[in-house]
mmCIF file of C-alpha atoms in Angstrom:
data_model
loop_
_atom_site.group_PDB
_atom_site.id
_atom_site.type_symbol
_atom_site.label_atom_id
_atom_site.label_comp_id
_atom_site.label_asym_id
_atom_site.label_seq_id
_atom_site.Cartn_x
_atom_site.Cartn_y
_atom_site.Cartn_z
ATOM 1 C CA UNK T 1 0.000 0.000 0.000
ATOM 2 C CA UNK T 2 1.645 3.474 -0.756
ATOM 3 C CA UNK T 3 -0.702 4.690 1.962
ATOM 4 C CA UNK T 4 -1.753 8.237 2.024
ATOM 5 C CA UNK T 5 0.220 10.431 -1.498
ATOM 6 C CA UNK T 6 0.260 14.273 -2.039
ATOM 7 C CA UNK T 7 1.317 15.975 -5.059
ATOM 8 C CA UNK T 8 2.966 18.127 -5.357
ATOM 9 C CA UNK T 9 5.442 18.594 -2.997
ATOM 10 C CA UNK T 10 6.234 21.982 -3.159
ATOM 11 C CA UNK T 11 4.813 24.740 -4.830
ATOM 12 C CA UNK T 12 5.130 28.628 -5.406
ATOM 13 C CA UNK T 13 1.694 30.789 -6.764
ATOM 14 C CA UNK T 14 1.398 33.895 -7.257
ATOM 15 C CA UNK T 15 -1.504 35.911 -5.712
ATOM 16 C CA UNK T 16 -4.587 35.250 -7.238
ATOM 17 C CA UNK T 17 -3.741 32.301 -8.664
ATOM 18 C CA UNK T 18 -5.890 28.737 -8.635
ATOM 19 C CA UNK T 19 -4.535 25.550 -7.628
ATOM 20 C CA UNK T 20 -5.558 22.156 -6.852
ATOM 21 C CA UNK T 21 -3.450 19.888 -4.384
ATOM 22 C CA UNK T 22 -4.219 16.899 -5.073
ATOM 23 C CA UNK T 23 -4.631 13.447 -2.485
ATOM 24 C CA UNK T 24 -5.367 10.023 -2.563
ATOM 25 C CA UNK T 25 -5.362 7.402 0.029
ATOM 26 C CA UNK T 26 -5.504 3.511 -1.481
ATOM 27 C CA UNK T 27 -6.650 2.158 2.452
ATOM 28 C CA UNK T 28 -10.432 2.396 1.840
ATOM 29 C CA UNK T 29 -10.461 4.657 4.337
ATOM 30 C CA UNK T 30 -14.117 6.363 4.708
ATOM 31 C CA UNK T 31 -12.739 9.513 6.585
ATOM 32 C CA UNK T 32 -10.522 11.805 4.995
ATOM 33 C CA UNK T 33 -9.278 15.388 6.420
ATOM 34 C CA UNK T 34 -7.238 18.667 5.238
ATOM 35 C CA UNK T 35 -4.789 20.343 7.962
ATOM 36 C CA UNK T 36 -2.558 23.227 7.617
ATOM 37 C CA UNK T 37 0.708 23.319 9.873
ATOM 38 C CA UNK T 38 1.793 27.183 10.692
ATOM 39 C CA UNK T 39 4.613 27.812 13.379
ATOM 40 C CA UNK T 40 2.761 28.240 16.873
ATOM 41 C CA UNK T 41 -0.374 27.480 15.404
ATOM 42 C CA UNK T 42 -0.405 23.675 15.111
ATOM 43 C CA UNK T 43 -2.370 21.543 12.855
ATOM 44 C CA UNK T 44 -5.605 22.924 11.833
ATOM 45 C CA UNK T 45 -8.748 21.156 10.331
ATOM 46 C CA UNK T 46 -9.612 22.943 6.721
ATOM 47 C CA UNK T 47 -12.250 20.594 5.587
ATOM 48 C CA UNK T 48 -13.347 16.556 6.027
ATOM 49 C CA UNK T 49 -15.161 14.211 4.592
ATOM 50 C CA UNK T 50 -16.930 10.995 6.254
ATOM 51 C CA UNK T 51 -17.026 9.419 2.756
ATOM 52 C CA UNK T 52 -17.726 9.622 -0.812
ATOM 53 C CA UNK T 53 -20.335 12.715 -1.555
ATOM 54 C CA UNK T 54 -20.194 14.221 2.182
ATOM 55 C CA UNK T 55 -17.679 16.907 2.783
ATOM 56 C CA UNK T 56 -18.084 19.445 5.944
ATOM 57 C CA UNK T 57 -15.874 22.719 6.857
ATOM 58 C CA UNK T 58 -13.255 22.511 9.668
ATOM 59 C CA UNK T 59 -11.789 25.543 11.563
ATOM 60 C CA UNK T 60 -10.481 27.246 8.960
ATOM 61 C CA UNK T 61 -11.983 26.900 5.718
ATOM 62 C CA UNK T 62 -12.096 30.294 4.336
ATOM 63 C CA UNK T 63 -10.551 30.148 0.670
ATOM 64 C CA UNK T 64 -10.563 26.474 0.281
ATOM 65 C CA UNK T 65 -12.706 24.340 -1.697
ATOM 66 C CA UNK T 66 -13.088 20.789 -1.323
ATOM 67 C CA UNK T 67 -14.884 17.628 -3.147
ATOM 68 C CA UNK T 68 -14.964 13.879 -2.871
ATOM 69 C CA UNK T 69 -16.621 11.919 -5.564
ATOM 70 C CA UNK T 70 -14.753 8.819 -4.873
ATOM 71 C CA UNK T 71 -13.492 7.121 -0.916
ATOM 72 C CA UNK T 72 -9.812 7.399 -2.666
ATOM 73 C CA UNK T 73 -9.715 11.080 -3.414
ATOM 74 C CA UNK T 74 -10.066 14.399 -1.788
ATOM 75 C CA UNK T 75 -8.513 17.622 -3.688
ATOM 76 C CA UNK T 76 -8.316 20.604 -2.056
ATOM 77 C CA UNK T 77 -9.164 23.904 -4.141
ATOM 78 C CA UNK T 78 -7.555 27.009 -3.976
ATOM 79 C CA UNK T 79 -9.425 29.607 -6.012
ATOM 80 C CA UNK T 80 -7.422 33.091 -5.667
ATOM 81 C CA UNK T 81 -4.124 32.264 -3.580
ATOM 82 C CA UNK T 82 -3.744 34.667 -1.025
ATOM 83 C CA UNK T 83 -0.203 34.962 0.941
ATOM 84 C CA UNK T 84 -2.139 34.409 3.946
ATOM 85 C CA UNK T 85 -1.902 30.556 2.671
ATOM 86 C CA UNK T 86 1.606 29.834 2.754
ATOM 87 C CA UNK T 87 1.359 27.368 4.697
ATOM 88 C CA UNK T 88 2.364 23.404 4.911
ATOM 89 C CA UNK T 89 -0.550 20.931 3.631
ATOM 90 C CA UNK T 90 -1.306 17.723 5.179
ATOM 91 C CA UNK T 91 -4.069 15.126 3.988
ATOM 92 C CA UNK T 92 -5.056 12.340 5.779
ATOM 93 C CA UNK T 93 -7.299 9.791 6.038
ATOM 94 C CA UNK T 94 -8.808 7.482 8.921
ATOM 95 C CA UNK T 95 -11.183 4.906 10.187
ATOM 96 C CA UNK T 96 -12.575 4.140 12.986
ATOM 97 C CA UNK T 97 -10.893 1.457 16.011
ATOM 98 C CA UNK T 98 -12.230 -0.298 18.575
ATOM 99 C CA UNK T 99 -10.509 2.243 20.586
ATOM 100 C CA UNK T 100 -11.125 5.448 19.007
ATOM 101 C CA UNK T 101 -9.459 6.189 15.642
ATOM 102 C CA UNK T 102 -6.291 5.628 13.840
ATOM 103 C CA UNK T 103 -5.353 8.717 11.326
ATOM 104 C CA UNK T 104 -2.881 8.182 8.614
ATOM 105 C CA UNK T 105 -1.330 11.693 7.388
ATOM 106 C CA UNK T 106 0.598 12.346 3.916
ATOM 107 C CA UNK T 107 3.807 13.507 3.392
ATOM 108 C CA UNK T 108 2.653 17.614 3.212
ATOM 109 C CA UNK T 109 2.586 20.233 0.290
ATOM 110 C CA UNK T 110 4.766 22.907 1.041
ATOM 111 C CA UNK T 111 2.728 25.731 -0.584
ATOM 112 C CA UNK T 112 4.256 29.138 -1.114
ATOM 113 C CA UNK T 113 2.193 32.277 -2.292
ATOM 114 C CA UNK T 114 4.062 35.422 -3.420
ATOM 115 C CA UNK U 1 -15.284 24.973 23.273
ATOM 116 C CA UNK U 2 -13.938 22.534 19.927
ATOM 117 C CA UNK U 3 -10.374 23.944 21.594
ATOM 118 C CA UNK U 4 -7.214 21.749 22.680
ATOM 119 C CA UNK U 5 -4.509 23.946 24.743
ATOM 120 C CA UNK U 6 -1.269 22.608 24.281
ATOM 121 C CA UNK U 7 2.382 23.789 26.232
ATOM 122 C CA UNK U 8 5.322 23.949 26.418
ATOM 123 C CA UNK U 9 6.176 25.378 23.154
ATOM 124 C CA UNK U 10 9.468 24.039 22.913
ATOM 125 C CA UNK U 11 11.145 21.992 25.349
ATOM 126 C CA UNK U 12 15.295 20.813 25.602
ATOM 127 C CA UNK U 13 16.095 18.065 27.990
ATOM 128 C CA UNK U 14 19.603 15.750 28.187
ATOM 129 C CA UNK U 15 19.242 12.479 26.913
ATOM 130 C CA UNK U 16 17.927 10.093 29.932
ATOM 131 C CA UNK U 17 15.616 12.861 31.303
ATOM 132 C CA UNK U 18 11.779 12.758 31.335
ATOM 133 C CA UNK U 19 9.805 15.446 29.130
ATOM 134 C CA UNK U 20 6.311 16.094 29.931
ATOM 135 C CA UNK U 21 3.894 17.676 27.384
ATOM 136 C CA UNK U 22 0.698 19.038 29.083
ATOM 137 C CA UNK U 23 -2.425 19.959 27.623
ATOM 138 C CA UNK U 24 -6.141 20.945 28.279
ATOM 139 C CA UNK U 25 -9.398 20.895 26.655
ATOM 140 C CA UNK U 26 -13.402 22.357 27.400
ATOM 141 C CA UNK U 27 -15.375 20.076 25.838
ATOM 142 C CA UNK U 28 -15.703 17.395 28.029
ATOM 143 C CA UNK U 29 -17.727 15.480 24.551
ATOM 144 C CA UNK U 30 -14.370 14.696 23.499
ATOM 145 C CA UNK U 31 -14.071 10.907 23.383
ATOM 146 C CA UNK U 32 -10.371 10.098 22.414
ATOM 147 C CA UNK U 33 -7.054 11.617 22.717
ATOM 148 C CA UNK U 34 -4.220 10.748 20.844
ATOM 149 C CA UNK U 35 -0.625 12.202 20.619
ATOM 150 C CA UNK U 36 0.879 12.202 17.331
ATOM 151 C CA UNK U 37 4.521 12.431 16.480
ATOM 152 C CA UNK U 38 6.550 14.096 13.538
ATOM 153 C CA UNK U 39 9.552 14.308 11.935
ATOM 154 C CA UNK U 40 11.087 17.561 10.179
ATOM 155 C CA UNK U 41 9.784 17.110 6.674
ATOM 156 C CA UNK U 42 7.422 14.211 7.219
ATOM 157 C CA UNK U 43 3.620 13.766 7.964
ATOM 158 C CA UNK U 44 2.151 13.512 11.479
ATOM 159 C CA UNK U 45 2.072 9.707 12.593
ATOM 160 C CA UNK U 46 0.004 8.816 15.532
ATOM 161 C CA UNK U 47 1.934 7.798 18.459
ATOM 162 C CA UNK U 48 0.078 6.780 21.700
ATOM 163 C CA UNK U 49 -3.601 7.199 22.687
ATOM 164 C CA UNK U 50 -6.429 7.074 25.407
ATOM 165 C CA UNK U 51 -9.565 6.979 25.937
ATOM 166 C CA UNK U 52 -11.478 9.159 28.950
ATOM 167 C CA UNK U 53 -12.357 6.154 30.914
ATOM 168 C CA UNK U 54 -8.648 5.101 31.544
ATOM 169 C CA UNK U 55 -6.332 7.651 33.894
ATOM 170 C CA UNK U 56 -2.975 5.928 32.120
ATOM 171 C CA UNK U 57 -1.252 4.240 29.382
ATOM 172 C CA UNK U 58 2.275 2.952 28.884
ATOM 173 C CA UNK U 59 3.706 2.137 25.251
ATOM 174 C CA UNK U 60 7.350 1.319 25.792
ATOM 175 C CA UNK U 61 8.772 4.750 26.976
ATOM 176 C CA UNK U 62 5.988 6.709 26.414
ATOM 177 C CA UNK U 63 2.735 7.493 28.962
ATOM 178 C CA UNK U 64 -0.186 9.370 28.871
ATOM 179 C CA UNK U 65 -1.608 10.393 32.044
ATOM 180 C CA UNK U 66 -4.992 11.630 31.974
ATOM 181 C CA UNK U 67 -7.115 14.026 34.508
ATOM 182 C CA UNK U 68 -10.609 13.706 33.570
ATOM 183 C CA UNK U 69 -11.751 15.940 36.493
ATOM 184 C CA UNK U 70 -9.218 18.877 35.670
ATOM 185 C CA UNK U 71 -9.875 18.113 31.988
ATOM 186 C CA UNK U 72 -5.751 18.050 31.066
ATOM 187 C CA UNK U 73 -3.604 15.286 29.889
ATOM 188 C CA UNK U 74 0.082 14.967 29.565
ATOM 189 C CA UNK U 75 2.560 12.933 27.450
ATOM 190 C CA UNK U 76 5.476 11.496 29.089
ATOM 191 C CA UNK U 77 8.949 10.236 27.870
ATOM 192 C CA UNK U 78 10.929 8.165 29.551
ATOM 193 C CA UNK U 79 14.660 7.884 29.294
ATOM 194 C CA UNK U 80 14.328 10.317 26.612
ATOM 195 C CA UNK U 81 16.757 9.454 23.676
ATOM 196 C CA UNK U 82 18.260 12.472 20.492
ATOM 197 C CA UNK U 83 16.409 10.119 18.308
ATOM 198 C CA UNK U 84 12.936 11.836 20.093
ATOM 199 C CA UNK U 85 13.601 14.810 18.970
ATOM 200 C CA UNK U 86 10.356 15.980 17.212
ATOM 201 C CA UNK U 87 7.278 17.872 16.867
ATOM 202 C CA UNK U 88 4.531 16.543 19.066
ATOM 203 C CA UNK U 89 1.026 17.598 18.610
ATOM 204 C CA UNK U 90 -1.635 16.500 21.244
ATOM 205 C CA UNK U 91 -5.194 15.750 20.117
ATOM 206 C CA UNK U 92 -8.838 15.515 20.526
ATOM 207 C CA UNK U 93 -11.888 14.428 18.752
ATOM 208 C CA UNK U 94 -15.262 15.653 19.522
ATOM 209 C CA UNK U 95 -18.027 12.051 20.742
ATOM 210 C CA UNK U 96 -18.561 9.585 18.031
ATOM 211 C CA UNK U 97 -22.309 10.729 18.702
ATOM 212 C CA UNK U 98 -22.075 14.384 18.190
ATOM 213 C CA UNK U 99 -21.992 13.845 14.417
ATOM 214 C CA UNK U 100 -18.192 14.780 13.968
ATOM 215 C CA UNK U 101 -16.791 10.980 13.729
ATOM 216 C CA UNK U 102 -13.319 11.456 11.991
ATOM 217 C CA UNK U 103 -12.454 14.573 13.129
ATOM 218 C CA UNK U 104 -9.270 15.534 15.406
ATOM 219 C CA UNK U 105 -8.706 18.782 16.842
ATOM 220 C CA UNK U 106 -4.909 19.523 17.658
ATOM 221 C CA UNK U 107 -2.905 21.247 19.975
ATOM 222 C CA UNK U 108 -0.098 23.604 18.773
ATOM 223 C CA UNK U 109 2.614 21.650 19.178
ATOM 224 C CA UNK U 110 5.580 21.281 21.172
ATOM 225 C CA UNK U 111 8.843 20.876 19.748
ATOM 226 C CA UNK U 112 11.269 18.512 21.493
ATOM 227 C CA UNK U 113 14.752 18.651 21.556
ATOM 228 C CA UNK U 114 16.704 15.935 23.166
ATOM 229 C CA UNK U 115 20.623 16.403 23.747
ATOM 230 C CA UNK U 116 23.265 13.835 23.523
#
């Protein structure tokens, strides 16, 4: 299993500019979850999904769009890059234990806007 | 309060000591907590959890010790080793029942240092 993949790895916009960073998780996972990491800040919850079709907003989902049409992908949408989103990206995906929950988390897009 | 308080910000101990990451949360719906654990350049991986019902777990050198009363719960390392240096990130997850299942609200992080 390759797990839970991101591409790209890096990435530099300039303002205004769309984008689409792209996930996919091959663990039939039903839950699947967009973080941001900032300095100080943490990790925080853009937008999930609890499977194919259903998608809710996190904490911070100002400027973000999100879909899931099928349980192995979840793009994330950025419409008009705003510096404000430099930021690290992490997907993951989940499912549910006898214990609570175990969350897998990607590699991380290291998005730069100018 | 979907909030999870996490401290120290950064933390150095010699190799050998014992590091303890505290945090707090409000909303006493939260049903899990796990810690996760990462790497410069690498994704979050989940490291130790607990449930509300238990006041302690032990994987190998790592506790948590949870207060359900005072709402807090702390990670502990044990003979802390240079290879623990990380990020860790405390977290939460609103009850299976409130209609959030899958979602984890973190801590800020607290960035270990271990010396030799």
């Amino acid at each position: 299993n390759a797990g839970v993949t991101q591409t790209p790895k890096f990435q530099v916009l300039k303002t205004g500019q769309s984008m689409t960073l792209q996930c996919a998780q091959d663990m039939n996972h039903e839950y699947m979850s967009w973080y941001r990491q900032d300095p100080g800040m943490g990790l925080r919850l853009i937008h999930y999904s609890v499977g194919a079709g259903i998608t809710d907003q996190g904490e911070v989902p100002n400027g973000y769009n999100v879909s899931r049409s099928t349980t192995e992908d979840f793009p994330l949408r950025l419409l008009s890059a705003a510096p404000s989103q430099t930021s690290v990206y992490f997907c993951a995906s989940s499912y549910l234990t006898s214990g609570g929950q175990e969350q897998f988390f990607g590699p991380g897009t290291r998005l730069t806007v100018l | 309060q979907q909030q999870v308080k996490q401290s120290p910000q950064s933390l150095i101990v010699q190799k050998g000591g014992i590091p303890i990451i505290n945090c707090a949360y409000e909303n006493t719906a939260f049903d899990y907590f796990p810690w996760y654990q990462q790497f410069p350049g690498k994704g979050p991986a989940l490291l130790i959890a607990i449930r509300p019902d238990v006041s302690e777990k032990k994987e190998g050198r790592f506790t948590i010790s949870f207060n359900k009363s005072a709402k807090q719960f702390s990670l502990h390392i044990m003979d802390s080793q240079p290879g623990d240096s990380a990020t860790y990130f405390c977290a939460a997850r609103p009850g299976q029942f409130s209609g959030n299942t899958g979602k984890l609200i973190f801590g800020q992080g607290t960035t270990l240092q271990v010396k030799p």
